[in-house]
Short mmCIF file of C-alpha atoms and ligand atoms in Angstrom, two decimals:
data_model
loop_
_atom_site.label_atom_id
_atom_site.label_comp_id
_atom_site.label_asym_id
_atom_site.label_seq_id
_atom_site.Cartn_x
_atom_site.Cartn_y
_atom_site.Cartn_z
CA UNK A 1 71.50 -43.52 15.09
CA UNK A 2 74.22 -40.90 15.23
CA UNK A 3 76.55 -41.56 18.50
CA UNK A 4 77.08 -38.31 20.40
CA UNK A 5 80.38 -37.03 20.63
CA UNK A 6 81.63 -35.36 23.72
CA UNK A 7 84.77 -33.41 23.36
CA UNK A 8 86.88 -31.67 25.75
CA UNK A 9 88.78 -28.42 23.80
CA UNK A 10 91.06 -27.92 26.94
CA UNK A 11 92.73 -24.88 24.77
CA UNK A 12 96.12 -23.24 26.49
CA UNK A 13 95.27 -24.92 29.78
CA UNK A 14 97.22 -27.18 31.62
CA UNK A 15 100.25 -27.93 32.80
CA UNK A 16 101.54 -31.94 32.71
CA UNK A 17 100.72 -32.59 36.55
CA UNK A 18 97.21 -31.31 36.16
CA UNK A 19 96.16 -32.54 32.42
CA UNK A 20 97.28 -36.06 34.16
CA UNK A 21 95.01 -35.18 37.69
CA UNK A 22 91.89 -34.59 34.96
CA UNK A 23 92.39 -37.52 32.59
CA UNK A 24 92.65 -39.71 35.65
CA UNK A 25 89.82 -38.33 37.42
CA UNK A 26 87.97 -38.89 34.07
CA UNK A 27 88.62 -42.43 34.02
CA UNK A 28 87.38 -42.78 37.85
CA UNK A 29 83.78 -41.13 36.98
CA UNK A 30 83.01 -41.79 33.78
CA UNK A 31 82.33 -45.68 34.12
CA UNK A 32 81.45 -48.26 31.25
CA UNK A 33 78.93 -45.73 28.98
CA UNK A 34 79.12 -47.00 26.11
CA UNK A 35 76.75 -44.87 24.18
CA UNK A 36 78.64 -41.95 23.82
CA UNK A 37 81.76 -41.42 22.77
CA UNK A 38 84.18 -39.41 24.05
CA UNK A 39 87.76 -37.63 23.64
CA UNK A 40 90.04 -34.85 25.13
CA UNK A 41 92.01 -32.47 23.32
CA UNK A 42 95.11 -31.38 25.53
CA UNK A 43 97.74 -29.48 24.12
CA UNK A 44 99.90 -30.93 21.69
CA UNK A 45 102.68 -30.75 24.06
CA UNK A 46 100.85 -32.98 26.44
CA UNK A 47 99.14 -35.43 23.76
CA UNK A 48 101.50 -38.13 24.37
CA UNK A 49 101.61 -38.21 28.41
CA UNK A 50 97.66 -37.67 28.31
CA UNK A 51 97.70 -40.34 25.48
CA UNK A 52 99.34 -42.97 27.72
CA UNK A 53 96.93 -42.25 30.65
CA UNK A 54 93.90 -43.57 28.53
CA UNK A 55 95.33 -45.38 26.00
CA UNK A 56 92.96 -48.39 26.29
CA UNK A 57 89.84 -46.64 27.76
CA UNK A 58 86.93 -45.45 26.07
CA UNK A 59 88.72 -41.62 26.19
CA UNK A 60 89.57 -40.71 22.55
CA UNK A 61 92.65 -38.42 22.12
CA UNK A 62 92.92 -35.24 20.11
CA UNK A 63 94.70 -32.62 18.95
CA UNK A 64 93.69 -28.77 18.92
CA UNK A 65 95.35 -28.00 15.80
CA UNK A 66 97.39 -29.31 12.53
CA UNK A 67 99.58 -28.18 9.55
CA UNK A 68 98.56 -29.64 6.38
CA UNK A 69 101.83 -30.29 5.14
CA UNK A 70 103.48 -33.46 6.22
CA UNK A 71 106.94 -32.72 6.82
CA UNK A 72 109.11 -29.85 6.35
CA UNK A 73 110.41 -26.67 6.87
CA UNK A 74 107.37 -25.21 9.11
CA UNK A 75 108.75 -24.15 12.54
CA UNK A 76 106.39 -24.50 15.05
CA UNK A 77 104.13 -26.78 13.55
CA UNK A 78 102.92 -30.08 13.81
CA UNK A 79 102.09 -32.48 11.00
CA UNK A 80 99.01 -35.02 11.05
CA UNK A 81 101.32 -37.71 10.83
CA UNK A 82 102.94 -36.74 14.05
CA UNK A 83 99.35 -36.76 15.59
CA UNK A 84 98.73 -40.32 14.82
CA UNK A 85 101.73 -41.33 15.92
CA UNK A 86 101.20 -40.16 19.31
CA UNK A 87 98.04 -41.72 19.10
CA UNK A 88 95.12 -39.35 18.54
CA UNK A 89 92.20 -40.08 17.12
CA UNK A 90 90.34 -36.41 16.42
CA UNK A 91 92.31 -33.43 15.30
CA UNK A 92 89.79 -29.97 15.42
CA UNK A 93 90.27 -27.80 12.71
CA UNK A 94 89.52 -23.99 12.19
CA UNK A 95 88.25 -23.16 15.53
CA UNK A 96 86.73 -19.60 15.58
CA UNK A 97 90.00 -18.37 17.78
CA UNK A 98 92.68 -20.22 15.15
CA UNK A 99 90.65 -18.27 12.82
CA UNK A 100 90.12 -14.73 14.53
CA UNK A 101 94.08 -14.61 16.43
CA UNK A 102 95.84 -16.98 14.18
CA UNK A 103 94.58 -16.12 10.46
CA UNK A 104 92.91 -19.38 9.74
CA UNK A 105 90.63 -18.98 6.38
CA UNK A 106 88.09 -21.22 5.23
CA UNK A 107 90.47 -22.34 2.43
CA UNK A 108 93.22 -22.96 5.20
CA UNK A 109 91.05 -25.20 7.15
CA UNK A 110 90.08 -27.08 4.00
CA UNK A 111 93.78 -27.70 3.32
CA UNK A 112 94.14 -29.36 6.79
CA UNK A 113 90.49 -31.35 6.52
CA UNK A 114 91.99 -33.10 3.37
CA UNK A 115 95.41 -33.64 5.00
CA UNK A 116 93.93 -34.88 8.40
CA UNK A 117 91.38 -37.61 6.36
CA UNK A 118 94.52 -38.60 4.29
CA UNK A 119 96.32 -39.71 7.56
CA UNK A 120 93.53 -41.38 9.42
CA UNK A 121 92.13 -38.40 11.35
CA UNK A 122 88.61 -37.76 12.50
CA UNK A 123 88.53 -34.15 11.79
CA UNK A 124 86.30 -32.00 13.57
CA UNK A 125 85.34 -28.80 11.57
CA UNK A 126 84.44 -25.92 13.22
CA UNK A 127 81.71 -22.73 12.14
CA UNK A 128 79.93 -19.99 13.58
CA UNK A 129 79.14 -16.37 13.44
CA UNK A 130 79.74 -13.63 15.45
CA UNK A 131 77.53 -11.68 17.26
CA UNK A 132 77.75 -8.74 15.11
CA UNK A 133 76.88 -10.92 12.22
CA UNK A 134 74.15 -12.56 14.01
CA UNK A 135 72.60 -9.12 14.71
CA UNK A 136 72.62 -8.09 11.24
CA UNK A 137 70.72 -10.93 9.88
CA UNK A 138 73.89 -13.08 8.65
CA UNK A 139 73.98 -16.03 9.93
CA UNK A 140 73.47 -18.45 7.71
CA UNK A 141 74.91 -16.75 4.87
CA UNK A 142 78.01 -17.02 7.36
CA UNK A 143 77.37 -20.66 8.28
CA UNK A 144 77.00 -21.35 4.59
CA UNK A 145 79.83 -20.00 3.43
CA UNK A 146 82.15 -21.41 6.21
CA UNK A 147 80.47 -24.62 5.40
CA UNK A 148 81.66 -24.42 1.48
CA UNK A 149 84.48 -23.38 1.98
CA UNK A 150 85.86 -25.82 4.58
CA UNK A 151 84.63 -28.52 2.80
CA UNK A 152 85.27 -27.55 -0.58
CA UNK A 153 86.59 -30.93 -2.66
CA UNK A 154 85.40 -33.48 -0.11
CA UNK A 155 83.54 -36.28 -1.62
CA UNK A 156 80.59 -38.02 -0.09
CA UNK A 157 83.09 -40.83 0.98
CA UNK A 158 85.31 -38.40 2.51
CA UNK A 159 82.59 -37.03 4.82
CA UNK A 160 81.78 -40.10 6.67
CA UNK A 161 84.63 -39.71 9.04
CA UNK A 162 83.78 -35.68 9.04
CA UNK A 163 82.08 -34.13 12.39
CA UNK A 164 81.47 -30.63 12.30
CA UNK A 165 80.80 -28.13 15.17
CA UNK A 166 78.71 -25.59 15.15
CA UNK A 167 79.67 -22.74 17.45
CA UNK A 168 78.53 -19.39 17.80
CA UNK A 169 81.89 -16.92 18.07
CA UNK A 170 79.41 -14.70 21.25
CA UNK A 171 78.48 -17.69 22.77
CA UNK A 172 82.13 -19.12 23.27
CA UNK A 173 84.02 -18.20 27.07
CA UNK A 174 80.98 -16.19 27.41
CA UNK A 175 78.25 -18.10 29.60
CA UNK A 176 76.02 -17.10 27.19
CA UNK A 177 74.60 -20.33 25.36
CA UNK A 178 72.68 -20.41 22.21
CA UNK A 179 69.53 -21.39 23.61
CA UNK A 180 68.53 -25.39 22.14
CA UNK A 181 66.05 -23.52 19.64
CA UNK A 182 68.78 -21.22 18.22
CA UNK A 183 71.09 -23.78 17.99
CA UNK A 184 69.15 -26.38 16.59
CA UNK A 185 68.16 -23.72 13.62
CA UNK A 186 71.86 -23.59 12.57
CA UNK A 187 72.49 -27.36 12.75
CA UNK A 188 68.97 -28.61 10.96
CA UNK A 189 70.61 -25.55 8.34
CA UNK A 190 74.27 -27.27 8.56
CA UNK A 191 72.30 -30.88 8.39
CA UNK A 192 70.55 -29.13 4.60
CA UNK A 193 73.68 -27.81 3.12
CA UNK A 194 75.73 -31.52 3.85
CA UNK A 195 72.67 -32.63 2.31
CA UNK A 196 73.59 -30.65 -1.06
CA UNK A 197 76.65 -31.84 -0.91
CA UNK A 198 77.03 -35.15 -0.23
CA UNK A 199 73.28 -36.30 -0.70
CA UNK A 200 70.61 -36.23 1.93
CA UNK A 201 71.86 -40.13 3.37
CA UNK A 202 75.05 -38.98 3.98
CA UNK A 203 74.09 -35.55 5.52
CA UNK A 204 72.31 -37.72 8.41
CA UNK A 205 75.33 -39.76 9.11
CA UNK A 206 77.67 -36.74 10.07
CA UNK A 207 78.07 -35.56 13.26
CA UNK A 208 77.21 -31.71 14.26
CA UNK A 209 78.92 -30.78 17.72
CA UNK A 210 76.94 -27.45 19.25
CA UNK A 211 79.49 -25.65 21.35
CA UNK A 212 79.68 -22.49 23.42
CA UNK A 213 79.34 -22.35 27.34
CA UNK A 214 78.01 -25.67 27.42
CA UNK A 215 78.01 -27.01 30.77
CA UNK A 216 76.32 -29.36 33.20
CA UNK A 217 73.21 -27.70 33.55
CA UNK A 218 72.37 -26.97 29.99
CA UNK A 219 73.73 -30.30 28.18
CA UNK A 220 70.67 -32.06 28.24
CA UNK A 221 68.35 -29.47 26.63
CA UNK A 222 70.97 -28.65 24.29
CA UNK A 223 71.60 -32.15 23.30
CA UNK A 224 68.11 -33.70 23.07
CA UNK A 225 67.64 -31.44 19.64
CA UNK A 226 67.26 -33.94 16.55
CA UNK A 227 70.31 -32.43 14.82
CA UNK A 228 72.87 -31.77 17.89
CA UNK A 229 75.29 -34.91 18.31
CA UNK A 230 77.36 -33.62 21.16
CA UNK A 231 79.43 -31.40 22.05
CA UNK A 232 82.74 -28.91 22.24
CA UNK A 233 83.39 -28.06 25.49
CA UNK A 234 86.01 -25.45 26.48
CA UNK A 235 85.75 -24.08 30.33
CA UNK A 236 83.75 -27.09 31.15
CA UNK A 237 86.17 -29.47 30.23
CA UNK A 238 88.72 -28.79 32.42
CA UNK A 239 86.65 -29.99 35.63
CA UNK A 240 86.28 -34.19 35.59
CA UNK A 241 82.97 -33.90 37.30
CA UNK A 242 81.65 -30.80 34.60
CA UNK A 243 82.69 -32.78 31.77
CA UNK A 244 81.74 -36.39 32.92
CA UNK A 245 78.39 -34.45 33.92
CA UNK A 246 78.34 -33.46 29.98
CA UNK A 247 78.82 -36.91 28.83
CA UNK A 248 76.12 -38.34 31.16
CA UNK A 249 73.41 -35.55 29.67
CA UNK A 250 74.57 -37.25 26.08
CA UNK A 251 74.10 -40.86 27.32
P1 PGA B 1 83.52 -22.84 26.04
O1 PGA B 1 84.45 -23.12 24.75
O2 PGA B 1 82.83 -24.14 26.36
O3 PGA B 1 84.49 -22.42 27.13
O4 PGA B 1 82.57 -21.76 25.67
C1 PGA B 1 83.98 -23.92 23.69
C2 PGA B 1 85.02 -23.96 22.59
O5 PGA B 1 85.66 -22.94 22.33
O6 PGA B 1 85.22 -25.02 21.95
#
């Protein structure tokens, strides 16, 4: 009932000649599957040459990253507005390294949630512990809390459009993978607390990404738990036959 979403975090990775190489060698192997859907975050500076190459397909364009403001004196940044222009789709939002190297909060990331739904946006929220926090017995007390606070405000309307991804901070650039039991504890937990806050019908309408060193081989386990509706992929990504590999394990 919930479409999967595959999407390709390419991070700081890329330069024009080779984001256009993998979008194009995308569109050769991916085919007509219809069942999943699918996008590719590039970096910003490459949305709108990446966005040409599949404008049309079934690829869905994104954007690693947003200010909440729409306009304005903020030098470096780049407004949701400017997103939709160019044609994305999906903006994620408070990724675990935005938050560990670039300061993002909880109440940051809700800032750009409400910004990116008032301009049309499918946001995709991230979460997840760290290992030191998993070791001490944290987690969901983490997850919880990330989970409130990101989403503090929305209504239930709001959160139709919302996907979240869960993924653990150890398991990310690692190869280490939260194994499908482990992972499908923190998203049946994710699934509960949506549940208090929107109401238990809209709670199994949202979308919860798992992501961290997912990659061909694992995709299928991973994905064929009853609350994990696709994916993040980082490292994986950034190969057209990893990635299409991921999206055929969804399918
Ligand atoms: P990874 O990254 O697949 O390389 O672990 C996932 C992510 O950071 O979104």
């Amino acid at each position: 009932m919930r479409k999967p979403l595959i999407a390709g975090n390419w991070k700081m990775n890329m330069l024009r000649d080779s984001s256009l190489a993998l979008v194009h060698g995308l569109l050769d192997s991916l085919g007509s599957n219809t069942t999943v859907d699918v996008a590719v975050c590039p970096p910003s500076v490459y949305l709108h040459d990446v966005g040409a190459a599949i404008r049309g397909s079934q690829i869905g364009l994104g954007a690693q990253n947003m200010h909440h403001q729409a306009e304005g004196a903020f030098t470096g940044e780049v407004s949701v507005q400017m997103l939709s222009d160019l044609g994305c789709r999906y903006v994620i939002l408070g990724h675990s390294e935005r938050r560990e190297l670039f300061g993002e909060t909880d109440a940051s990331v809700n800032q750009k949630l409400m910004a990116a739904l008032a301009g049309g946006l499918t946001p995709i929220v991230c979460v997840g512990e760290t290992l030191e926090q998993r070791e001490s017995g944290a987690t969901e007390q983490v997850i919880a809390g990330q989970i409130r606070g990101s989403l503090a405000d929305l209504t239930a309307h709001q959160s139709e459009k919302l996907v979240i991804a869960y993924e653990p901070v150890w398991a990310i650039g690692t190869g280490k993978t939260a194994s499908p039991a482990q992972a499908e504890e923190v998203h049946a937990q994710i699934r509960g607390l949506l549940g208090e806050l929107f109401g238990a019908d809209q709670a199994q309408a949202v979308r919860i990404q798992y992501g961290g060193s997912v990659k061909p081989d694992n995709a299928a386990e991973l994905l064929s738990q009853p609350n994990i509706d696709g994916a993040l992929v980082g490292g994986a990504s950034l190969k057209a036959d990893s990635f299409a590999a991921i999206v055929a394990a969804a399918g």
